[in-house]
mmCIF file of C-alpha atoms in Angstrom:
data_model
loop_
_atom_site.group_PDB
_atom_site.id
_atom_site.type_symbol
_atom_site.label_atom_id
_atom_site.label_comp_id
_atom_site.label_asym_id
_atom_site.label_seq_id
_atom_site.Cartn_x
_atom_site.Cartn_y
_atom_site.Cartn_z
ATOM 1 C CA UNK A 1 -37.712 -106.964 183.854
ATOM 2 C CA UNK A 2 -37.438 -110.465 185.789
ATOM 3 C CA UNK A 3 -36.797 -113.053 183.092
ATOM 4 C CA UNK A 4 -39.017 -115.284 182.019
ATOM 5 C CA UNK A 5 -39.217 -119.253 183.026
ATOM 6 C CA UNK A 6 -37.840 -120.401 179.603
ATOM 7 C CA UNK A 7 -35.141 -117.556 180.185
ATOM 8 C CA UNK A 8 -34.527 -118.933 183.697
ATOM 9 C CA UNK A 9 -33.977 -122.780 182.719
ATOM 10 C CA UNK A 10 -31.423 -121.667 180.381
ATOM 11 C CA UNK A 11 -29.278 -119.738 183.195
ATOM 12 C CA UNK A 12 -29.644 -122.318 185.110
ATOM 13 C CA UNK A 13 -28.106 -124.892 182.744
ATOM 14 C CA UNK A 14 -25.902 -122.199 181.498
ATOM 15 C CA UNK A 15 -24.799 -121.744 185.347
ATOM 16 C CA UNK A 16 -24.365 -125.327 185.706
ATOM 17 C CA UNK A 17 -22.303 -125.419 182.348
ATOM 18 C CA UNK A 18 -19.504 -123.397 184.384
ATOM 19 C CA UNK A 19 -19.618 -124.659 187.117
ATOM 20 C CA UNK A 20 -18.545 -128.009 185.981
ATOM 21 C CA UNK A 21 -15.833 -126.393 184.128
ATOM 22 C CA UNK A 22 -14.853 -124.726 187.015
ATOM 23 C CA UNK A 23 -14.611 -127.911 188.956
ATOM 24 C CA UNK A 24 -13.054 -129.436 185.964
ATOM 25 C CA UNK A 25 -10.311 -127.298 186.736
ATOM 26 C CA UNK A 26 -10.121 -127.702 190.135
ATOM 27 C CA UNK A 27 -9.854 -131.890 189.336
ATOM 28 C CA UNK A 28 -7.159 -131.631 187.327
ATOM 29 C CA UNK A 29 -4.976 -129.161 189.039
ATOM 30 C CA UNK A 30 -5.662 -131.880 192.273
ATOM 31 C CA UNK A 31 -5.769 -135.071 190.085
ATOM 32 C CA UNK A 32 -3.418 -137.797 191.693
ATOM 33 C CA UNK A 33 -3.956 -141.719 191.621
ATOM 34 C CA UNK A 34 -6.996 -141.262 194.046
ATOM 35 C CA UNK A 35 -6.537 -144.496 195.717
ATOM 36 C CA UNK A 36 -4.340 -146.065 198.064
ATOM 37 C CA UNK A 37 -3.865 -149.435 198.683
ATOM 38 C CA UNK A 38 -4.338 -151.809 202.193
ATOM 39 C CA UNK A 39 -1.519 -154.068 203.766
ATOM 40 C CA UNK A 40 -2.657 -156.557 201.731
ATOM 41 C CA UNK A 41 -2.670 -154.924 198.378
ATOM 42 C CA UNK A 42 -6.215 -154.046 197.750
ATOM 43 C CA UNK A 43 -7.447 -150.618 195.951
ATOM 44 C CA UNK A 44 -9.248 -148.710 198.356
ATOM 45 C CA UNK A 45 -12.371 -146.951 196.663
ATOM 46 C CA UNK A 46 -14.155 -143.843 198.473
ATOM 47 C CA UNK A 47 -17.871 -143.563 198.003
ATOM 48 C CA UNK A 48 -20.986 -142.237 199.711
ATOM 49 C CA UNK A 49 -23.811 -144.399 200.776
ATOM 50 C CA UNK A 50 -27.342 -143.988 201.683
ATOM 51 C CA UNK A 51 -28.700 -143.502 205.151
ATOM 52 C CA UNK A 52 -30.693 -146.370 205.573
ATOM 53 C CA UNK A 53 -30.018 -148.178 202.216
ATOM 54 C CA UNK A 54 -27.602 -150.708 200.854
ATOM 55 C CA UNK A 55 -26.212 -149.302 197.518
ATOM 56 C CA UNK A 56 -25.036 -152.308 195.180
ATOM 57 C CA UNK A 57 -21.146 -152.123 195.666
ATOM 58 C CA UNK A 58 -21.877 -152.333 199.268
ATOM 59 C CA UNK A 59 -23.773 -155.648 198.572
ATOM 60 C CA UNK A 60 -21.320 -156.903 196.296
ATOM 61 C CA UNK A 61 -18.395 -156.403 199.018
ATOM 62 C CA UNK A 62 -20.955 -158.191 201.747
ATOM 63 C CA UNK A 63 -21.360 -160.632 199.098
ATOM 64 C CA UNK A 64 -17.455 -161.332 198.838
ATOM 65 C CA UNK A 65 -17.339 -160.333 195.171
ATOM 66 C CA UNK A 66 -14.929 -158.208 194.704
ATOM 67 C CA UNK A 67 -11.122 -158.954 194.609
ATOM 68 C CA UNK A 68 -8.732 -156.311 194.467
ATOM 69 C CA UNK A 69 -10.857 -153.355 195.829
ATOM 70 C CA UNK A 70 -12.119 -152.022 199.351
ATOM 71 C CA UNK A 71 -14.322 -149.728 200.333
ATOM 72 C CA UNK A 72 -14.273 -146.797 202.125
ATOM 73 C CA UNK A 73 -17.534 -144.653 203.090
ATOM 74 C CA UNK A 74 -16.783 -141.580 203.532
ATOM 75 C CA UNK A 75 -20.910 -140.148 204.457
ATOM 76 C CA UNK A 76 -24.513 -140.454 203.049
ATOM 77 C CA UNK A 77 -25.326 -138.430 199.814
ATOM 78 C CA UNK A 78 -28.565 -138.691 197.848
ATOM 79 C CA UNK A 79 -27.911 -135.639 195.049
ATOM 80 C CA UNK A 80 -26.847 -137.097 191.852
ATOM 81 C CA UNK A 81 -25.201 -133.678 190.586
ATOM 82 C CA UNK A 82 -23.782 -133.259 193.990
ATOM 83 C CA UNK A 83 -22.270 -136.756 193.394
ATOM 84 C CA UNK A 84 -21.269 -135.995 190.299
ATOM 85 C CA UNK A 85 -19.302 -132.867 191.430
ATOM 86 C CA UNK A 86 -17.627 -134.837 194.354
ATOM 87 C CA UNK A 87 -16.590 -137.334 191.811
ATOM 88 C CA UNK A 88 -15.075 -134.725 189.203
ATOM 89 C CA UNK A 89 -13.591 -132.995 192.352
ATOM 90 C CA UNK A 90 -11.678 -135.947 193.756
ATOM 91 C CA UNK A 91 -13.546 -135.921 196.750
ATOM 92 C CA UNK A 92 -14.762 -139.861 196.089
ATOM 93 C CA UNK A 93 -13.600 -142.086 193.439
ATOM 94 C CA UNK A 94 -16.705 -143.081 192.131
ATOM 95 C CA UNK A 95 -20.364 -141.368 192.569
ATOM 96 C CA UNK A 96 -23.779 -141.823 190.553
ATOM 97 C CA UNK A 97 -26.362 -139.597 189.187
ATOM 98 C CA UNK A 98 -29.337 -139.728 186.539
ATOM 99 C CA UNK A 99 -27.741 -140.057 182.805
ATOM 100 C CA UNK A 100 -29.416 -136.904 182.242
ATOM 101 C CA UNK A 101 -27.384 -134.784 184.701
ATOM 102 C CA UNK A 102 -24.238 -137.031 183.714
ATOM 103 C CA UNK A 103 -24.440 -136.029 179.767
ATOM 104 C CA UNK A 104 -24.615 -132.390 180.996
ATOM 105 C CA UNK A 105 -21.651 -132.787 183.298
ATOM 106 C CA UNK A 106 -19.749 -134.101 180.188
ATOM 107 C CA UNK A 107 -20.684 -131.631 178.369
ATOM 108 C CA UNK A 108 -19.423 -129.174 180.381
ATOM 109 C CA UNK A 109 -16.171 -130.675 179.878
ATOM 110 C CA UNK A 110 -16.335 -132.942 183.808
ATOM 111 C CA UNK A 111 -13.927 -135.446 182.527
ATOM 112 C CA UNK A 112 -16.250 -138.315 183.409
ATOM 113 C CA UNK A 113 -17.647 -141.721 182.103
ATOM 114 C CA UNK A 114 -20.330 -144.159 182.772
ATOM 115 C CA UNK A 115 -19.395 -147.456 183.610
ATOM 116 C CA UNK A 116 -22.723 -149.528 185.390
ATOM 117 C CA UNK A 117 -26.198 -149.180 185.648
ATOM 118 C CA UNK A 118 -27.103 -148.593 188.826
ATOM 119 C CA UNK A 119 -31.121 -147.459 189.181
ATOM 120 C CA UNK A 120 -34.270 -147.092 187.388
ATOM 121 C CA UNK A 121 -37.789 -148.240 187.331
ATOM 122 C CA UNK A 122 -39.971 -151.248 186.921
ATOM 123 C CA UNK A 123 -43.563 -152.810 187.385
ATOM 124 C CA UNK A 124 -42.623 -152.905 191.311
ATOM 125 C CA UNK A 125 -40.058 -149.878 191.302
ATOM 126 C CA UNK A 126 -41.217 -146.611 189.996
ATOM 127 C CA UNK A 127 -41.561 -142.792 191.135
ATOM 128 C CA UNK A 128 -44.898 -141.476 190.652
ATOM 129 C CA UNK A 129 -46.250 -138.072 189.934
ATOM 130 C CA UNK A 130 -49.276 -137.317 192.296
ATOM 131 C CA UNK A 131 -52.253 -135.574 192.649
ATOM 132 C CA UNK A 132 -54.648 -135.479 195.541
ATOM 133 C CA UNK A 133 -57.691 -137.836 194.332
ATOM 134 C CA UNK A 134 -60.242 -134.874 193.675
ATOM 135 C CA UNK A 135 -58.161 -132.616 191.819
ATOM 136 C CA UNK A 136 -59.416 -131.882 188.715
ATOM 137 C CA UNK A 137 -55.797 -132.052 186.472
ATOM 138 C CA UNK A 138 -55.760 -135.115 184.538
ATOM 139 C CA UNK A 139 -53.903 -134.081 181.629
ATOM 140 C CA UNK A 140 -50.420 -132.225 180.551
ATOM 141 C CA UNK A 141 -52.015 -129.437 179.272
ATOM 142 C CA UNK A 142 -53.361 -129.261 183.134
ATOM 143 C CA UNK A 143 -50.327 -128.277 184.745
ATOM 144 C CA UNK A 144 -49.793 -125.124 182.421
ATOM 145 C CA UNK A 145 -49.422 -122.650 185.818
ATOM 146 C CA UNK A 146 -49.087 -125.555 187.979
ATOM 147 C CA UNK A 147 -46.524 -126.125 190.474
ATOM 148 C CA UNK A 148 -44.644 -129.817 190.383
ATOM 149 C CA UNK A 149 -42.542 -130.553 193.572
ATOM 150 C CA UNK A 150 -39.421 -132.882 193.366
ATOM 151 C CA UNK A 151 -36.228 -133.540 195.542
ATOM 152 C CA UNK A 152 -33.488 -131.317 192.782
ATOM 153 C CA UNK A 153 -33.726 -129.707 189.660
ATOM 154 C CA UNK A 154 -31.590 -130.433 186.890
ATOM 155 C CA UNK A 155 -31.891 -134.139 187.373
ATOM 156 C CA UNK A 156 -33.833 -137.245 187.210
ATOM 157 C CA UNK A 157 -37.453 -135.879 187.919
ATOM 158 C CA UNK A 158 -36.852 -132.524 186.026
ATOM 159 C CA UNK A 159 -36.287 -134.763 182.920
ATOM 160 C CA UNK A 160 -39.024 -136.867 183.319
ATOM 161 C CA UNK A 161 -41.678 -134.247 183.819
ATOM 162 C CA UNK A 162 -40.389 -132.723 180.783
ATOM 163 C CA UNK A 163 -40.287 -135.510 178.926
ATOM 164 C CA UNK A 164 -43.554 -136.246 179.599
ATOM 165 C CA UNK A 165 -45.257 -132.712 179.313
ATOM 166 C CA UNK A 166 -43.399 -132.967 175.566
ATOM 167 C CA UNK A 167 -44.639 -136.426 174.799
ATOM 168 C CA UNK A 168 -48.169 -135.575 175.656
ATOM 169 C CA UNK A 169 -48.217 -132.385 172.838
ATOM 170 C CA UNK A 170 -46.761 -129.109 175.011
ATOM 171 C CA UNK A 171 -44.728 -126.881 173.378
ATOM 172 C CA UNK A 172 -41.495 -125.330 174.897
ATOM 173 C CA UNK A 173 -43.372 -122.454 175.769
ATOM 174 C CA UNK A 174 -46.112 -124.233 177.357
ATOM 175 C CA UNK A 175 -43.481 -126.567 179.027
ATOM 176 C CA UNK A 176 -42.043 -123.579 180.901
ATOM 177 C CA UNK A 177 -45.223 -122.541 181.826
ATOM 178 C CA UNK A 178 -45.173 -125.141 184.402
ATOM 179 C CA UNK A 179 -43.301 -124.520 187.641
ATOM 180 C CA UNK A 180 -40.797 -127.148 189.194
ATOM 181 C CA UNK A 181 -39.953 -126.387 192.630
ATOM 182 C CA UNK A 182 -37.796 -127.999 194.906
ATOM 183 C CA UNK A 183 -39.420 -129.983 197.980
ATOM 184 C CA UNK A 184 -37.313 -132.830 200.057
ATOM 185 C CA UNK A 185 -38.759 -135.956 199.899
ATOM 186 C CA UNK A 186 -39.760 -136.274 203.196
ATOM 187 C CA UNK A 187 -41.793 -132.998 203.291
ATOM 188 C CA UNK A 188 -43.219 -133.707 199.717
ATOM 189 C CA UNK A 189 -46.729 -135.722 200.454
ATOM 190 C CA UNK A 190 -47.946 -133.045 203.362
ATOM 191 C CA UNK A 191 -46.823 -130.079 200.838
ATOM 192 C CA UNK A 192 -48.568 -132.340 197.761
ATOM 193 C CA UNK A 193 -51.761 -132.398 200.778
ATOM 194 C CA UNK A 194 -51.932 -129.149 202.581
ATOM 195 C CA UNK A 195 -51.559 -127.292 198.145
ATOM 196 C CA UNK A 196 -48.888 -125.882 198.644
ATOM 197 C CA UNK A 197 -48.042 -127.953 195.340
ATOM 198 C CA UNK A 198 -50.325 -129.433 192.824
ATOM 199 C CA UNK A 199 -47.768 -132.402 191.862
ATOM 200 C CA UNK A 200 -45.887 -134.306 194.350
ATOM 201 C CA UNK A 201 -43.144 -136.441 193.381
ATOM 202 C CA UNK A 202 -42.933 -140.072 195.211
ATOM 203 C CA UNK A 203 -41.065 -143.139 195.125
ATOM 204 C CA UNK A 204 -40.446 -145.914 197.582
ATOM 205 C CA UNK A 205 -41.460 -145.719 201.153
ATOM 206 C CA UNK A 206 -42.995 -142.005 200.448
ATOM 207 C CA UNK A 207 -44.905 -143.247 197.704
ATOM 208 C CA UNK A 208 -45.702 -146.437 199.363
ATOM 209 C CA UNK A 209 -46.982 -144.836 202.738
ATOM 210 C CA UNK A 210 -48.765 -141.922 201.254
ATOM 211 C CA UNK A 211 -50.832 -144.153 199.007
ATOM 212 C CA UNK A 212 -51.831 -146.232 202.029
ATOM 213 C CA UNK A 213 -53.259 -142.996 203.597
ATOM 214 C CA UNK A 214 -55.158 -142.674 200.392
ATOM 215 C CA UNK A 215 -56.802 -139.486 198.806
ATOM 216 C CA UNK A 216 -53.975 -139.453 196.218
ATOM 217 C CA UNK A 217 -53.913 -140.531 192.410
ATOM 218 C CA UNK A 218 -50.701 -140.665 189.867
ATOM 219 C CA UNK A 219 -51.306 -138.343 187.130
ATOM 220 C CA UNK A 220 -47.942 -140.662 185.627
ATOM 221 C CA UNK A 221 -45.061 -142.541 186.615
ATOM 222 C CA UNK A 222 -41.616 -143.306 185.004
ATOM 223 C CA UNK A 223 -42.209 -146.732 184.551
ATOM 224 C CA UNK A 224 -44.950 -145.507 182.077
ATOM 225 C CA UNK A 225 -42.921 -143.663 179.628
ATOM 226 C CA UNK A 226 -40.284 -145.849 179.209
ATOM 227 C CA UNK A 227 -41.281 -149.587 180.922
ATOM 228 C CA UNK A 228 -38.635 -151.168 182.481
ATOM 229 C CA UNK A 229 -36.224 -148.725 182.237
ATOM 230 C CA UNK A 230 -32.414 -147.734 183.886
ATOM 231 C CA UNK A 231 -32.102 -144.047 184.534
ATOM 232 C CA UNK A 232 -28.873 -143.534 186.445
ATOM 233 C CA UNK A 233 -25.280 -144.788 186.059
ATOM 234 C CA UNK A 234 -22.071 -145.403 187.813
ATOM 235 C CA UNK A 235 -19.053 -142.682 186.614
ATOM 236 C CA UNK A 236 -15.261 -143.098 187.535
ATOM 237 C CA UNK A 237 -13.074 -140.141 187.018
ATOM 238 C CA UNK A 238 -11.521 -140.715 183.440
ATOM 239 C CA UNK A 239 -8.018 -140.135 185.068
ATOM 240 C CA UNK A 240 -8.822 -142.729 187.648
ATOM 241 C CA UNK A 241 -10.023 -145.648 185.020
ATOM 242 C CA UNK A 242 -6.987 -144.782 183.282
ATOM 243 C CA UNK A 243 -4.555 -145.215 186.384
ATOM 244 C CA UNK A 244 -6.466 -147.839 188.253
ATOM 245 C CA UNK A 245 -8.108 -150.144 185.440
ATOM 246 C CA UNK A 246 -7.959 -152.892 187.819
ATOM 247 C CA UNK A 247 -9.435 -151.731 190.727
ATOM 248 C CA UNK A 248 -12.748 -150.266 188.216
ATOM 249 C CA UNK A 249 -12.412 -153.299 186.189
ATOM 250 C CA UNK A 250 -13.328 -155.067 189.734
ATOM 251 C CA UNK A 251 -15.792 -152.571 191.639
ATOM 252 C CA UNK A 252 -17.703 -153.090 188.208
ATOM 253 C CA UNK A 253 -17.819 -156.974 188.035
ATOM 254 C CA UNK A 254 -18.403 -157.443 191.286
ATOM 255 C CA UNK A 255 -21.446 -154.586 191.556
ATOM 256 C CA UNK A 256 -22.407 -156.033 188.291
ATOM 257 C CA UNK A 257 -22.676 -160.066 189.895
ATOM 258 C CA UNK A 258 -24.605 -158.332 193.113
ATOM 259 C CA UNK A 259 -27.496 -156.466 190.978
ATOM 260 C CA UNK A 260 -27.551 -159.770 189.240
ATOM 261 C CA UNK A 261 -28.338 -161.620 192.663
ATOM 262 C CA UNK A 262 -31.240 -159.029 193.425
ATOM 263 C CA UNK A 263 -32.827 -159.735 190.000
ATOM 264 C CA UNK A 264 -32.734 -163.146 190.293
ATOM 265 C CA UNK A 265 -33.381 -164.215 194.194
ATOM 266 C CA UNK A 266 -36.130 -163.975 196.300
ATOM 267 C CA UNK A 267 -37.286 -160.762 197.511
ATOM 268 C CA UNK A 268 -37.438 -162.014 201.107
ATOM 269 C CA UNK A 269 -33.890 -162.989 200.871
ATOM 270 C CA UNK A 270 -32.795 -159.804 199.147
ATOM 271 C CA UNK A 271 -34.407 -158.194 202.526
ATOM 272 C CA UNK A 272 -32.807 -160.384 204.943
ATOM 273 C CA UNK A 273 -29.610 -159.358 203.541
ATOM 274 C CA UNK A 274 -29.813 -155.611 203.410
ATOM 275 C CA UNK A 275 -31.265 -155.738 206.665
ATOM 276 C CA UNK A 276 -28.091 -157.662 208.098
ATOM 277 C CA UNK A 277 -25.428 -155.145 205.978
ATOM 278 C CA UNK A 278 -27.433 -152.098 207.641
ATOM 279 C CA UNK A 279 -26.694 -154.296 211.207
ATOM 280 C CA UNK A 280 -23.072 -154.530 210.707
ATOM 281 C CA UNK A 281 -21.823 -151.530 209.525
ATOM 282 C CA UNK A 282 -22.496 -149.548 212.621
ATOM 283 C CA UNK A 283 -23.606 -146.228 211.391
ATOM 284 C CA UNK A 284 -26.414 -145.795 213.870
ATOM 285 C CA UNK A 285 -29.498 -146.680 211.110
ATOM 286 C CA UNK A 286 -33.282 -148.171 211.054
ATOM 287 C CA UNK A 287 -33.616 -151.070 208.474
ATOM 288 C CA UNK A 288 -37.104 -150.022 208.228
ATOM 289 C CA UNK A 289 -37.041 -148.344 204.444
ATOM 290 C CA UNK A 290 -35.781 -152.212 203.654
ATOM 291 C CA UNK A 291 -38.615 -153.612 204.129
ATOM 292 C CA UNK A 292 -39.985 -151.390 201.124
ATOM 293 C CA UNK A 293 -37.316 -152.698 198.764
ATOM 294 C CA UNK A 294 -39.718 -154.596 196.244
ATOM 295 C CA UNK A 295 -36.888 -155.205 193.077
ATOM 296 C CA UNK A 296 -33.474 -153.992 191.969
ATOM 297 C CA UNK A 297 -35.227 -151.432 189.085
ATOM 298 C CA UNK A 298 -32.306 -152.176 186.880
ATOM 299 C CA UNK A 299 -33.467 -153.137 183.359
ATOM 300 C CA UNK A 300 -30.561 -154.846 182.052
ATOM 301 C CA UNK A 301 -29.029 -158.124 183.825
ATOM 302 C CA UNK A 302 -25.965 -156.857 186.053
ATOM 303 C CA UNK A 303 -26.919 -153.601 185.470
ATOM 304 C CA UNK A 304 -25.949 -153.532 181.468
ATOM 305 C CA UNK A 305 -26.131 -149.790 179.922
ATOM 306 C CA UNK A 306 -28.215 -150.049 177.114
ATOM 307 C CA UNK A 307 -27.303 -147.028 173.949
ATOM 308 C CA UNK A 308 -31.113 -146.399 174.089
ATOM 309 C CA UNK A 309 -30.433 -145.419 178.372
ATOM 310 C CA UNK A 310 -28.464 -142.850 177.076
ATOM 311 C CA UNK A 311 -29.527 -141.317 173.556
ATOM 312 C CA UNK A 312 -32.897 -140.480 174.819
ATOM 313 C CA UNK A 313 -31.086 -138.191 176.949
ATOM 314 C CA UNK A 314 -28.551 -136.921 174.458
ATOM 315 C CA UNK A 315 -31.532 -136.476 172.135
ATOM 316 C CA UNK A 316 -33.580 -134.800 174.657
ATOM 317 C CA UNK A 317 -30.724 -131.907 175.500
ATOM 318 C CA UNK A 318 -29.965 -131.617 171.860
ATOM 319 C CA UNK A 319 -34.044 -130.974 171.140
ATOM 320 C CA UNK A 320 -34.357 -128.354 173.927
ATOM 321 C CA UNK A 321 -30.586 -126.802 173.036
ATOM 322 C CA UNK A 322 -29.004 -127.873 175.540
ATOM 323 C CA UNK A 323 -26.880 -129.486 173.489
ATOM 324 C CA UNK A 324 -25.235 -128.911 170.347
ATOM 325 C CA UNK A 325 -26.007 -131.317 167.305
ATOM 326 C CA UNK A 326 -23.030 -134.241 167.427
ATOM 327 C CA UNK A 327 -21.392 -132.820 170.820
ATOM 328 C CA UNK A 328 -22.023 -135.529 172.488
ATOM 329 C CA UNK A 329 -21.375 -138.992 171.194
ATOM 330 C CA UNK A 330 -22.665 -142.391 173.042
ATOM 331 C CA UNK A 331 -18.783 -143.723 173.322
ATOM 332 C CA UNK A 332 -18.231 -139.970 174.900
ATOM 333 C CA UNK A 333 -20.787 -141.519 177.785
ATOM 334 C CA UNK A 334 -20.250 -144.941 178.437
ATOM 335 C CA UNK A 335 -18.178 -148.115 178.797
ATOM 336 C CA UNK A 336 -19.492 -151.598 179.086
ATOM 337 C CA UNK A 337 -16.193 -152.977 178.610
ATOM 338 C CA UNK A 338 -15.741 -153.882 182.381
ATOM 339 C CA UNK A 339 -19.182 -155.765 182.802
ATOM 340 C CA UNK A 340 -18.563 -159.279 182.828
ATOM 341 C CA UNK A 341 -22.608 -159.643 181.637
ATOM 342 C CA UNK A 342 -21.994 -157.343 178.600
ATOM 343 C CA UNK A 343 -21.181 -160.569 176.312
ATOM 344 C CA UNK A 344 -25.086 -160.818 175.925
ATOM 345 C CA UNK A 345 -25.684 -163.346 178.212
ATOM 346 C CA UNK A 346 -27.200 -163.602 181.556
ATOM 347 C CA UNK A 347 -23.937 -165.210 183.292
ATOM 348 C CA UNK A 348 -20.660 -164.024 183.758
ATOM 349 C CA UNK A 349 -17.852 -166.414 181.948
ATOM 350 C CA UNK A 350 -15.224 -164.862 183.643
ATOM 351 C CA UNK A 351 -13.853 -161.905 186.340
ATOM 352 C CA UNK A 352 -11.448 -158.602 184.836
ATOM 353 C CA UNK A 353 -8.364 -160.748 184.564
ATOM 354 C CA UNK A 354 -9.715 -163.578 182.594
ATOM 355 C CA UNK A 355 -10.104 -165.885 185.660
ATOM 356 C CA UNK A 356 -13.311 -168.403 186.070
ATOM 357 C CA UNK A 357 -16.230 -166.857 187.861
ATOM 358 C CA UNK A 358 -18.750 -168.810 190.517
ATOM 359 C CA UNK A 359 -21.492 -167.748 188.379
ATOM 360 C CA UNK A 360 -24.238 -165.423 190.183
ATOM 361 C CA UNK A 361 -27.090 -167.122 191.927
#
């Protein structure tokens, strides 16, 4: 008897469980320092990038911020749990991935911890879920039988549809009911209008471009469950922050003082910037998704994690048993220790070791 879809989300996460173990295993049996140094003394911290994009530590190095680290890019990678398993793995020293998918990796024992907010969604930065304009679903109950495309499951848009189907009266039976499919982003609006899906997921230059076309409506967006809202963090292995405290201590402040500049100068110049990064790295790219850069989507100023970020999630898992009742605690998740804006203001006062900061434009 195939099993059913409630059946099948909890193999999957089941799966996923040990598989993190599993690569928990293979971390620490490969665990080392992770970093070397340059001739001149500075950490050097893997990471993968974007095609197309300028993630914040690459700003913040452009920017001259940081002091004691380098980076190193070592490819483009847009899967948070994939990130997250290159992370745990050793493959990179630091990675990023919805706090969802981060909480799960924890608790599946990926030594792992949060340091920086790094993404989520605004007034001007949001993902929406479509429709095409003459479809009749307008509500939750709707997409009971439905098919909802997104770019992974297990992460950021498998939450939120969740989350939402919940908050507008399913039950968990009614809630699997509705199919999530995988779709890459870039095939997403001609599967959302040929119906090969009734839900297309969109954000940025796909949601941008496809609503200029027209014929589509959001049935929701992220930005409407939550408002201004951060979604995704930073992680460090927990071996690493323990053996390199300096070199996080500075690819934090320095991240931190670049998502400050984006919330706080001119879009125009934000653009101008990105555009010239993209220029100079030589990686054979188009600046064009730049231009669609409309604000930084992080909620709290220099990218601040907030306990609320992450106990929605933590309650969310535990509701849908995912997670057992205390097994995850917020200190389990997080650090703000190495933000220099976590004193509650909207300035730094001073870098990791104490020393006077030119406070962020």
């Amino acid at each position: 008897m195939p099993a059913s879809p409630l059946r099948r989300s909890s193999l999957r996460v089941v799966a996923a469980a040990a598989a993190f173990l599993t690569l928990t295993s293979v971390a620490t049996a490969c665990s080392g320092s992770g970093a070397t140094t340059t001739a001149d003394g500075r950490t050097v911290l893997r990471y993968e990038g974007s095609a197309g994009q300028v993630g914040f530590p690459e700003l913040a190095e452009a920017l001259g911020y940081f002091e004691d680290v380098e980076l190193e890019w070592i490819g483009d990678n847009g899967n948070g749990p994939q990130s997250l398993q290159n992370t745990a793995t050793n493959q990179v020293d630091f990675g990023g991935a919805f706090n969802g998918a981060v909480i799960k990796a924890q608790a599946g024992n990926s030594p792992l911890t949060s340091v920086l907010a790094y993404y989520g969604s605004d007034e001007q930065t949001f993902t929406g879920y479509f429709v095409l304009e003459d479809n009749p679903i307008r509500t939750a109950r709707d997409l009971i039988g439905k098919k909802v495309g997104m770019n992974t499951l297990g992460a950021h848009h498998e939450f939120l549809v969740r989350e939402w189907l919940a908050q507008q009266g399913l039950t968990a039976e009614e809630i699997a009911q509705v199919e999530l499919i995988v779709v890459p982003p870039v095939n997403t609006e001609q599967a959302l209008r040929e119906g090969q899906i009734d839900v297309g997921t969109l954000g940025s230059v796909f949601r941008e471009t496809a609503v200029e076309r027209g014929g589509i409506r959001p049935l929701f967006t992220d930005e409407s469950l939550f408002g201004s809202f951060s979604y995704g963090t930073l992680v460090f292995r927990d071996d690493f922050i323990e053996r390199n405290r300096g070199a996080v201590a500075d690819l934090v402040q320095g991240t931190a003082r670049a998502i400050r500049w984006t919330q706080v100068t001119p879009r125009d110049e934000v653009i101008a910037k990105y555009k010239e990064i993209i220029e100079g790295r030589g990686r054979n790219e188009s600046t064009s998704l730049v231009e669609y850069w409309r604000s930084p989507g992080v909620a709290g100023p220099g990218g601040v994690i907030t306990d609320q970020e992450i106990r929605t999630w933590i309650d969310w898992l535990t509701r849908n048993g995912e997670l057992d009742e205390g097994q995850i605690d917020l200190d389990d998740v997080f650090t703000n220790e190495f933000n220099p804006y976590a004193n509650g203001t909207y300035e730094p006062t001073s870098g990791p070791n104490g020393e006077p900061l030119v406070e962020a434009k």
